[in-house]
Amino acid sequence: MLPFERVTILGTGLIGSSLARAIRNRMPTVRLTGYDRDAAVAARADELGLFDDMADSAGASVCDADLVVFAVPVRAIGAAAEEIAADLPRDAVVSDVGSVKASVLKAMAAAIEGPDRIVPAHPVAGTERSGPDAGFAELFENRWCILTPGAEADARNVERVSEFWRRLGSEVELMEAGHHDMVLAITSHLPHLIAYTIVGTASDIEDVTSSEVIKYSAGGFRDFTRIAASDPTMWRDVFLENKEAVLSTLQRFTEDLTQLQRAIRWDDGDFLFDRFRETRDTRRRVIDAGQDTAAPDFGRDRR
Amino acid sequence: MLPFERVTILGTGLIGSSLARAIRNRMPTVRLTGYDRDAAVAARADELGLFDDMADSAGASVCDADLVVFAVPVRAIGAAAEEIAADLPRDAVVSDVGSVKASVLKAMAAAIEGPDRIVPAHPVAGTERSGPDAGFAELFENRWCILTPGAEADARNVERVSEFWRRLGSEVELMEAGHHDMVLAITSHLPHLIAYTIVGTASDIEDVTSSEVIKYSAGGFRDFTRIAASDPTMWRDVFLENKEAVLSTLQRFTEDLTQLQRAIRWDDGDFLFDRFRETRDTRRRVIDAGQDTAAPDFGRDRR
């Protein structure tokens, strides 16, 4: 038996459209309804035939759903939840795909009656692309999906959302929302902040032209440009909604960077060598855990 | 006519062994001699049949060469140059593959007579792997090789080394050594320092276990683990030999990071959005310049 039969996705960008495609592939009998407040994006999702129906309003999109998923930037979830609250069937489960969970859980609970049916989710998957054309059905396969239900969530609803993600090919983990935000601050939010920063810094060095930066980017810089090409609205919201955890991990990072800076200044080669040797092991563990390819250089096409 | 006919490579790790393989493929009549001061590495290079001869000493390896290439960590080049100086034929050209150029040029010039024949080179290519097994013949194809000859270098020798790298599939650029070190500080050295730092920081967060960091690394962190798996000796040397440029670009980076940190703390979403939007363009330019794949997520194998 399918965990849900009538799924509505609000937001049809990279994640929303991938979700629609994955549901189509894995649970083809599910009735799919889509909505996007950006008319051009909605029209494109319609053109691509990702949904059975594209609704004209957020409220109209949910009135027959048994699962509603917000796939919008995290700061927009509260307003979107308010928009659908009046039309939401009493037994529909409400979820999302946001990268921050404590504030999102709070925003959904404030707008929507029935805390038993709120089951926030975060599929840890994505690419640097945005929009309905960037999505693909396999995005969630072999990736983790973290659910962060509050204390009042009904266990049966949690299990249904878990089963939903397992059917899309993900491994599911339950976590307390605040802990999720700490874990993701270091594994995802800080890396993005650093990548955005260094790409910005490289554009502003006066002794090195920007075409030199591009030309010789294969020495390492190009890796950072990929992450720094991620959706600006999504990431603005992530940093503002997970402010405390991001600022605290950033503080740690800065201390560690200062220590390495000092070692360079004082010619402390032994310290540098020891730190650089330790980090090799982390790469091996990421590969062993199936979280990255073992191929050198990400198996990049060498053109 | 081949630019060189008897090439000696000192150091048979990732770069040295890739160079040997590339020469074999592209200039099969070249007589190749290898040397590695690490007996186990030398034995493995021998086993792989990468060279026509593996020499027992640095001096013996160069006595018949018309091109000698140092493929050792940059801080080891000075000593290696001293070691071969007495046995080096008068007309042999001397080069290297180091990631830092001003100090290497100086070290080679101090040890070797005849500044006309010193033509330092830096192929901007590599992977996170090390050792003779990690090398491959295509490593330098479609990559830039930067030559940084001093004022006294003979133009004919510069042209021969240029032609040598073009035959291996690289595009060749001439640059002043000090400028090279500034350009690489931002395009390669700083990115590596940042990656080493963040991977270290992630290992030391007490509220998040190291297995959680590994498990959820697909959110961005895993990208950094690749670069941070690079050879520790090589990178220790790079930072110490390019200290000034690295510290100065690091200072810029820290200022920019502090500015973003402040924007997060003060909820300045417009500032964040504008910065994040600008960096997207850099990614597009890297791809347009042929310096990275256009495939999303580096075209990573998704397992």
XYZ file of C-alpha atoms in Angstrom:
606
model
C 0.000 0.000 0.000
C 1.262 3.442 -0.892
C 1.979 5.756 2.043
C 0.242 8.619 0.202
C -1.981 8.744 -2.876
C -2.557 12.431 -3.587
C 0.638 14.485 -3.218
C 0.867 18.252 -3.605
C 4.240 19.945 -4.057
C 4.463 23.692 -3.537
C 7.498 25.011 -5.353
C 8.679 23.383 -8.593
C 12.397 24.238 -8.636
C 15.306 21.791 -8.496
C 14.023 19.874 -5.462
C 10.263 20.144 -6.079
C 10.577 19.064 -9.695
C 12.974 16.242 -8.821
C 10.505 15.057 -6.218
C 7.698 15.067 -8.795
C 9.831 13.097 -11.253
C 10.909 10.605 -8.582
C 7.301 10.028 -7.470
C 6.250 9.482 -11.083
C 8.961 6.855 -11.506
C 8.627 5.071 -8.204
C 4.922 5.490 -7.363
C 3.244 6.038 -10.741
C -0.333 5.814 -9.426
C 0.083 8.802 -7.117
C -1.966 11.801 -8.211
C 0.469 14.739 -8.384
C -0.517 18.371 -8.006
C 1.944 21.219 -8.351
C 1.945 24.919 -7.569
C 4.509 27.660 -8.003
C 3.899 31.284 -7.152
C 6.279 32.300 -9.942
C 4.038 32.143 -13.025
C 6.936 31.533 -15.429
C 8.261 28.649 -13.340
C 4.759 27.171 -13.030
C 4.269 27.416 -16.799
C 7.558 25.627 -17.398
C 6.671 22.854 -14.921
C 3.373 22.488 -16.755
C 5.133 22.335 -20.123
C 7.426 19.611 -18.808
C 4.373 17.628 -17.735
C 5.737 17.016 -14.271
C 2.327 17.041 -12.550
C -1.154 15.742 -13.246
C -2.455 19.191 -12.352
C -0.872 22.586 -11.928
C -3.045 24.593 -9.543
C -3.764 28.306 -9.889
C -3.419 29.036 -6.208
C -1.705 27.515 -3.195
C -5.067 26.882 -1.536
C -6.523 25.138 -4.587
C -3.432 22.918 -4.851
C -3.927 21.284 -1.446
C -7.687 20.825 -1.110
C -7.639 17.161 -2.133
C -4.140 16.179 -0.938
C -3.142 13.556 1.620
C 0.480 14.835 1.596
C 1.572 18.429 1.125
C 5.284 19.172 0.661
C 6.741 22.664 0.785
C 9.687 22.848 -1.625
C 10.323 26.577 -1.300
C 13.154 28.597 0.326
C 12.986 28.105 4.104
C 12.006 31.684 4.872
C 8.989 31.338 2.576
C 7.570 28.250 4.303
C 5.727 30.150 7.054
C 3.825 32.341 4.584
C 3.097 29.373 2.306
C 1.736 27.408 5.278
C -0.554 30.294 6.190
C -1.720 30.469 2.598
C -2.894 26.857 2.511
C -4.094 26.493 6.118
C -7.769 27.164 5.399
C -7.958 24.715 2.472
C -5.933 21.889 3.970
C -7.912 18.639 4.521
C -7.918 17.690 8.196
C -6.122 14.391 7.625
C -3.445 15.638 5.208
C 0.145 15.256 6.358
C 2.360 18.318 5.972
C 6.069 18.151 5.214
C 8.849 20.119 3.528
C 12.357 19.692 2.117
C 14.105 22.627 3.801
C 17.763 22.658 4.857
C 16.961 24.211 8.250
C 14.552 22.466 10.569
C 13.972 24.098 13.977
C 12.632 27.381 12.585
C 10.686 25.598 9.841
C 8.993 23.237 12.299
C 8.017 26.258 14.354
C 6.697 28.181 11.339
C 4.627 25.227 10.119
C 3.225 24.530 13.596
C 2.236 28.193 13.999
C 0.261 28.250 10.754
C -1.241 24.777 10.609
C -3.683 23.149 13.006
C -2.898 19.654 14.205
C 0.747 19.212 15.260
C 0.276 15.437 14.947
C 0.502 15.651 11.165
C 3.551 17.877 10.770
C 6.612 15.844 9.739
C 9.450 18.068 8.483
C 11.977 16.418 6.168
C 15.340 17.279 4.679
C 16.620 15.209 1.780
C 20.407 15.796 1.872
C 20.754 16.035 -1.891
C 21.019 18.680 -4.548
C 23.144 20.162 -7.274
C 24.287 23.697 -8.068
C 21.465 24.086 -10.605
C 18.046 25.647 -10.057
C 14.589 25.530 -11.629
C 12.248 22.857 -13.001
C 14.583 21.903 -15.863
C 17.419 21.125 -13.441
C 15.515 18.404 -11.582
C 15.927 14.673 -12.176
C 14.273 11.551 -10.792
C 17.404 9.963 -9.312
C 18.397 12.921 -7.124
C 17.374 11.256 -3.866
C 18.677 7.751 -4.535
C 21.207 6.503 -1.997
C 21.032 9.836 -0.193
C 19.925 10.440 3.357
C 16.603 12.029 4.164
C 16.443 13.401 7.713
C 13.020 13.700 9.375
C 12.671 16.015 12.369
C 9.151 15.539 13.745
C 8.239 17.449 16.895
C 7.154 15.702 20.102
C 3.476 15.968 19.128
C 3.815 14.294 15.735
C 1.838 11.081 15.329
C 4.149 8.077 14.974
C 1.996 6.679 12.147
C 2.474 9.886 10.147
C 6.200 9.791 10.780
C 6.282 6.228 9.498
C 4.275 7.152 6.397
C 6.672 9.968 5.507
C 9.619 7.633 6.175
C 8.146 5.037 3.866
C 7.499 7.720 1.244
C 11.197 8.672 1.166
C 12.396 5.082 1.267
C 10.296 4.413 -1.814
C 12.098 7.285 -3.546
C 15.389 5.513 -2.901
C 16.546 7.426 0.189
C 17.727 6.182 3.546
C 15.730 7.776 6.343
C 16.985 9.003 9.692
C 15.071 10.653 12.542
C 16.685 13.537 14.369
C 15.763 16.301 16.759
C 15.365 19.527 14.749
C 17.940 21.515 16.721
C 20.518 18.765 16.380
C 19.839 18.571 12.645
C 20.632 22.270 12.395
C 23.978 21.792 14.178
C 24.932 18.829 11.983
C 24.013 20.600 8.766
C 25.736 23.816 9.859
C 29.065 22.018 9.658
C 28.382 19.540 6.829
C 26.595 21.898 4.476
C 25.998 25.494 5.552
C 29.569 26.413 6.523
C 31.016 24.805 3.355
C 28.639 26.892 1.261
C 29.480 30.079 3.145
C 33.201 29.459 2.678
C 32.775 28.697 -1.014
C 30.722 31.849 -1.597
C 33.376 33.847 0.254
C 36.424 32.573 -1.598
C 34.795 32.990 -4.990
C 33.984 36.564 -4.007
C 37.517 37.184 -2.710
C 39.058 35.898 -5.936
C 37.055 38.427 -7.937
C 38.534 41.283 -5.943
C 42.299 40.686 -5.918
C 43.793 43.638 -7.721
C 47.139 42.041 -8.675
C 45.470 39.076 -10.356
C 42.991 39.576 -13.194
C 39.672 37.808 -13.132
C 40.548 36.040 -16.382
C 43.687 34.642 -14.739
C 41.558 33.341 -11.890
C 39.291 31.558 -14.372
C 42.123 30.288 -16.543
C 44.087 28.648 -13.754
C 41.110 27.536 -11.697
C 41.905 23.828 -12.155
C 44.428 24.143 -9.312
C 41.580 23.957 -6.797
C 39.463 27.092 -7.124
C 37.053 25.585 -9.647
C 35.772 23.126 -7.021
C 34.499 26.049 -4.958
C 32.815 27.735 -7.907
C 30.401 24.819 -8.211
C 28.996 25.186 -4.707
C 29.059 28.974 -5.011
C 26.756 28.677 -8.037
C 23.929 27.403 -5.821
C 20.616 29.241 -5.571
C 21.137 32.649 -3.866
C 17.627 32.912 -2.393
C 17.749 29.447 -0.900
C 21.120 30.075 0.692
C 20.349 33.552 1.979
C 17.412 31.984 3.826
C 19.469 29.082 5.173
C 22.047 31.368 6.774
C 19.437 33.656 8.302
C 17.271 30.801 9.612
C 20.195 28.829 11.048
C 22.077 31.868 12.262
C 23.165 30.625 15.663
C 24.614 27.288 14.553
C 26.265 28.833 11.488
C 27.906 31.619 13.493
C 29.133 29.185 16.109
C 30.697 26.740 13.608
C 32.112 29.703 11.716
C 33.818 30.842 14.907
C 35.490 27.425 15.209
C 36.564 27.526 11.604
C 38.106 30.961 12.029
C 40.080 29.832 15.069
C 41.422 26.817 13.197
C 42.281 28.935 10.183
C 44.111 31.423 12.372
C 46.135 28.594 13.865
C 47.197 27.397 10.405
C 47.932 30.980 9.385
C 50.217 31.332 12.385
C 51.976 28.063 11.543
C 52.653 29.334 8.035
C 53.930 32.672 9.327
C 56.254 31.002 11.842
C 57.410 28.327 9.423
C 56.028 25.501 11.558
C 56.179 22.769 8.928
C 55.621 19.930 11.395
C 52.321 21.387 12.541
C 51.125 21.860 8.957
C 52.193 18.369 7.961
C 50.380 16.776 10.906
C 47.150 18.649 10.224
C 47.261 17.856 6.503
C 47.893 14.184 7.168
C 44.894 13.841 9.480
C 42.421 15.157 6.918
C 43.257 12.408 4.400
C 41.502 9.904 6.561
C 38.247 11.880 6.385
C 38.167 11.545 2.609
C 38.593 7.787 2.875
C 35.716 7.577 5.360
C 33.409 9.646 3.125
C 34.099 7.240 0.266
C 33.744 4.145 2.464
C 30.361 5.457 3.651
C 29.182 5.654 0.037
C 28.852 9.439 0.219
C 31.204 10.176 -2.662
C 32.759 8.505 -5.645
C 36.129 6.787 -5.157
C 37.265 8.015 -8.579
C 40.056 10.628 -8.439
C 38.929 14.207 -9.097
C 35.250 13.186 -8.660
C 35.634 11.192 -11.875
C 35.360 14.514 -13.713
C 35.060 14.476 -17.447
C 38.492 15.738 -18.570
C 37.205 17.165 -21.891
C 62.112 17.112 -34.370
C 61.647 16.337 -30.707
C 62.480 19.153 -28.280
C 64.335 16.656 -26.043
C 65.498 13.085 -26.567
C 66.836 11.948 -23.186
C 64.611 13.035 -20.314
C 65.310 12.415 -16.629
C 62.561 12.774 -14.049
C 63.546 13.034 -10.394
C 60.583 12.027 -8.262
C 58.126 9.393 -9.485
C 54.934 10.308 -7.593
C 51.633 11.453 -9.104
C 53.163 14.159 -11.308
C 56.503 12.503 -12.125
C 54.875 9.214 -13.062
C 52.148 10.947 -15.082
C 54.847 12.849 -16.921
C 56.679 9.590 -17.717
C 53.454 8.000 -18.995
C 52.551 11.064 -21.066
C 56.019 11.173 -22.647
C 55.796 7.464 -23.479
C 52.458 8.031 -25.230
C 53.240 11.237 -27.029
C 56.991 10.978 -27.675
C 57.701 7.249 -27.641
C 61.290 7.519 -28.888
C 62.413 9.616 -25.918
C 64.794 7.738 -23.624
C 63.319 8.021 -20.126
C 65.329 7.817 -16.921
C 63.770 7.920 -13.483
C 65.025 8.361 -9.961
C 63.296 8.441 -6.589
C 65.122 8.765 -3.286
C 62.400 6.688 -1.635
C 63.512 3.117 -2.431
C 59.997 1.674 -2.178
C 58.583 4.284 -4.563
C 61.476 3.739 -6.977
C 60.897 -0.032 -6.879
C 57.223 0.466 -7.654
C 57.986 2.821 -10.561
C 60.377 0.174 -11.849
C 57.752 -2.538 -11.503
C 55.269 -0.426 -13.447
C 57.835 -0.105 -16.228
C 57.405 3.661 -16.413
C 61.030 4.355 -17.368
C 63.660 2.842 -19.622
C 66.070 3.037 -16.693
C 65.685 3.605 -12.990
C 68.929 5.105 -11.696
C 70.515 4.263 -8.353
C 71.450 7.825 -7.559
C 70.348 11.313 -8.518
C 73.740 12.006 -10.076
C 73.702 8.842 -12.180
C 70.198 9.637 -13.416
C 71.183 12.888 -15.125
C 74.592 12.204 -16.646
C 73.221 11.532 -20.138
C 70.102 13.745 -20.064
C 69.208 16.675 -22.287
C 66.245 17.565 -20.040
C 66.096 17.125 -16.270
C 62.754 17.655 -14.492
C 62.415 17.879 -10.723
C 59.063 16.377 -9.703
C 59.608 16.563 -5.951
C 58.041 18.739 -3.221
C 59.150 22.350 -3.737
C 61.270 22.516 -0.589
C 63.264 19.503 -1.783
C 64.215 21.014 -5.146
C 67.220 22.979 -3.872
C 68.863 19.896 -2.329
C 68.044 17.761 -5.368
C 69.598 20.386 -7.638
C 72.777 20.375 -5.535
C 72.862 16.608 -5.696
C 72.906 16.505 -9.500
C 74.949 19.644 -10.181
C 78.287 17.884 -10.597
C 76.947 15.220 -12.986
C 74.743 17.451 -15.111
C 75.836 17.682 -18.796
C 76.657 21.279 -19.738
C 73.929 21.505 -22.353
C 71.102 19.853 -20.380
C 68.051 21.995 -19.731
C 66.744 21.991 -16.149
C 63.078 22.305 -15.250
C 60.582 21.298 -12.561
C 56.835 20.966 -11.962
C 56.529 22.818 -8.649
C 53.484 24.841 -7.579
C 55.632 27.743 -6.323
C 58.018 29.442 -8.698
C 60.001 32.397 -7.296
C 61.733 30.411 -4.542
C 62.231 27.388 -6.805
C 63.826 29.467 -9.549
C 66.173 30.921 -6.942
C 67.020 27.488 -5.487
C 67.773 26.007 -8.893
C 69.860 29.000 -9.964
C 71.895 28.803 -6.747
C 72.791 25.135 -7.259
C 73.159 24.866 -11.021
C 75.637 26.614 -13.281
C 74.297 28.305 -16.395
C 71.152 30.335 -15.770
C 70.467 30.212 -19.515
C 69.224 26.657 -19.245
C 66.915 26.947 -16.241
C 63.248 26.973 -17.309
C 60.890 26.381 -14.352
C 57.469 25.000 -15.208
C 54.176 24.451 -13.417
C 51.587 22.197 -15.030
C 48.319 23.294 -13.378
C 46.976 19.762 -13.056
C 46.693 17.058 -10.448
C 44.359 14.924 -8.398
C 44.068 14.190 -4.691
C 46.018 10.948 -5.132
C 49.739 10.393 -4.604
C 52.409 7.946 -5.714
C 53.417 6.198 -8.951
C 50.191 4.189 -9.183
C 48.076 7.358 -9.127
C 49.613 8.850 -12.275
C 48.044 8.701 -15.740
C 49.091 9.807 -19.202
C 46.220 12.231 -19.828
C 46.760 14.354 -16.700
C 48.175 17.338 -18.581
C 45.839 17.335 -21.568
C 43.895 20.568 -22.044
C 45.493 21.973 -18.907
C 47.712 25.032 -18.648
C 51.435 24.739 -18.083
C 52.976 27.980 -16.825
C 56.680 28.599 -17.531
C 58.503 31.168 -15.405
C 61.997 31.540 -16.871
C 64.282 34.143 -15.313
C 65.727 37.060 -17.306
C 68.889 35.075 -18.118
C 67.125 32.053 -19.602
C 67.949 31.387 -23.260
C 64.891 31.952 -25.467
C 65.652 28.754 -27.398
C 65.526 26.715 -24.217
C 62.256 28.357 -23.228
C 60.853 27.456 -26.631
C 62.040 23.844 -26.303
C 60.366 23.435 -22.918
C 57.217 25.086 -24.308
C 57.176 22.683 -27.221
C 57.746 19.755 -24.824
C 54.598 20.633 -22.852
C 52.535 21.365 -25.934
C 53.377 17.880 -27.180
C 52.021 16.495 -23.911
C 48.689 18.179 -24.645
C 49.071 21.298 -22.504
C 48.605 24.934 -23.357
C 51.692 26.924 -22.431
C 51.830 30.389 -20.884
C 54.870 32.453 -19.861
C 54.721 34.408 -16.630
C 57.021 36.207 -14.249
C 57.692 33.901 -11.282
C 56.457 36.340 -8.633
C 53.241 36.959 -10.525
C 52.724 33.224 -10.899
C 52.942 32.888 -7.134
C 50.258 35.558 -6.620
C 47.926 33.975 -9.182
C 48.322 30.493 -7.741
C 47.946 31.747 -4.178
C 44.333 32.633 -4.937
C 43.461 29.941 -7.503
C 45.071 26.995 -5.752
C 46.918 27.574 -2.483
C 44.183 29.409 -0.571
C 41.490 26.917 -1.691
C 43.639 24.081 -0.375
C 44.302 25.846 2.918
C 40.582 26.488 3.397
C 39.691 22.895 2.557
C 42.288 21.516 4.977
C 40.946 23.849 7.653
C 37.265 23.040 7.305
C 37.890 19.298 7.243
C 39.896 19.708 10.431
C 37.215 21.888 12.046
C 34.508 19.331 11.261
C 36.469 16.661 13.121
C 36.498 18.749 16.280
C 32.879 19.867 16.790
C 31.799 18.314 20.068
C 28.030 18.454 19.474
C 28.269 16.607 16.164
C 29.859 13.167 15.926
C 32.411 12.459 13.278
C 30.184 9.723 11.843
C 27.391 12.279 11.410
C 29.800 14.536 9.535
C 30.673 11.673 7.184
C 27.086 10.485 6.784
C 25.641 13.838 5.783
C 28.662 15.066 3.852
C 26.771 15.163 0.533
C 25.369 18.562 1.571
C 28.652 20.200 0.563
C 31.359 19.037 2.947
C 32.429 16.072 0.798
C 33.670 18.433 -1.931
C 36.247 19.812 0.504
C 37.412 16.384 1.640
C 38.722 15.678 -1.846
C 41.118 18.616 -1.901
C 42.034 18.016 1.739
C 43.177 14.511 0.789
C 46.049 15.943 -1.230
C 49.663 15.118 -0.444
C 50.627 16.602 2.961
C 54.337 17.021 2.197
C 53.705 18.770 -1.085
C 51.248 21.179 0.502
C 53.285 21.918 3.601
C 56.075 22.990 1.256
C 53.784 25.085 -0.933
C 52.515 27.146 1.994
C 55.981 27.702 3.434
C 57.562 28.587 0.077
C 54.752 30.937 -0.975
C 54.221 32.369 2.486
C 53.863 36.029 1.602
C 51.294 35.654 -1.180
C 49.324 33.049 0.766
C 49.162 35.197 3.907
C 48.127 38.239 1.929
C 45.295 36.485 0.051
C 44.258 34.820 3.301
C 43.941 38.254 4.863
C 41.553 39.292 2.089
C 39.552 36.131 2.490
C 39.204 36.680 6.227
C 37.976 40.224 5.709
C 35.360 39.056 3.223
C 34.282 36.236 5.501
C 33.937 38.629 8.413
C 31.726 40.856 6.296
C 29.414 37.940 5.457
C 29.444 36.867 9.105
C 28.324 40.333 10.104
C 25.545 40.301 7.478
C 24.267 37.015 8.906
C 24.402 38.310 12.457
C 22.527 41.506 11.548
C 20.029 39.746 9.302
C 21.134 41.641 6.207
C 19.479 39.377 3.639
C 19.925 41.823 0.746
C 23.679 41.887 1.198
C 23.863 38.088 1.302
C 21.634 37.719 -1.737
C 23.697 40.164 -3.788
C 26.978 38.448 -2.917
C 25.596 34.992 -3.646
C 24.187 36.100 -6.970
C 27.503 37.524 -8.180
C 29.392 34.269 -7.630
C 27.148 32.314 -10.016
C 28.682 34.111 -12.938
C 32.164 32.883 -11.984
C 31.051 29.280 -12.331
C 29.714 29.955 -15.799
C 33.011 31.554 -16.836
C 35.040 28.609 -15.512
C 32.922 26.251 -17.619
C 33.035 28.508 -20.683
C 36.840 28.603 -20.409
C 36.924 24.802 -20.566
C 38.329 24.582 -17.040
C 35.545 22.403 -15.641
C 32.787 20.131 -16.801
C 29.372 21.664 -17.464
C 27.676 18.594 -15.961
C 25.887 19.285 -12.653
C 27.714 18.055 -9.541
C 30.936 17.557 -11.573
C 29.098 14.736 -13.383
C 29.754 12.631 -10.287
C 28.954 8.971 -10.389
C 25.818 8.726 -8.216
C 26.393 5.066 -7.203
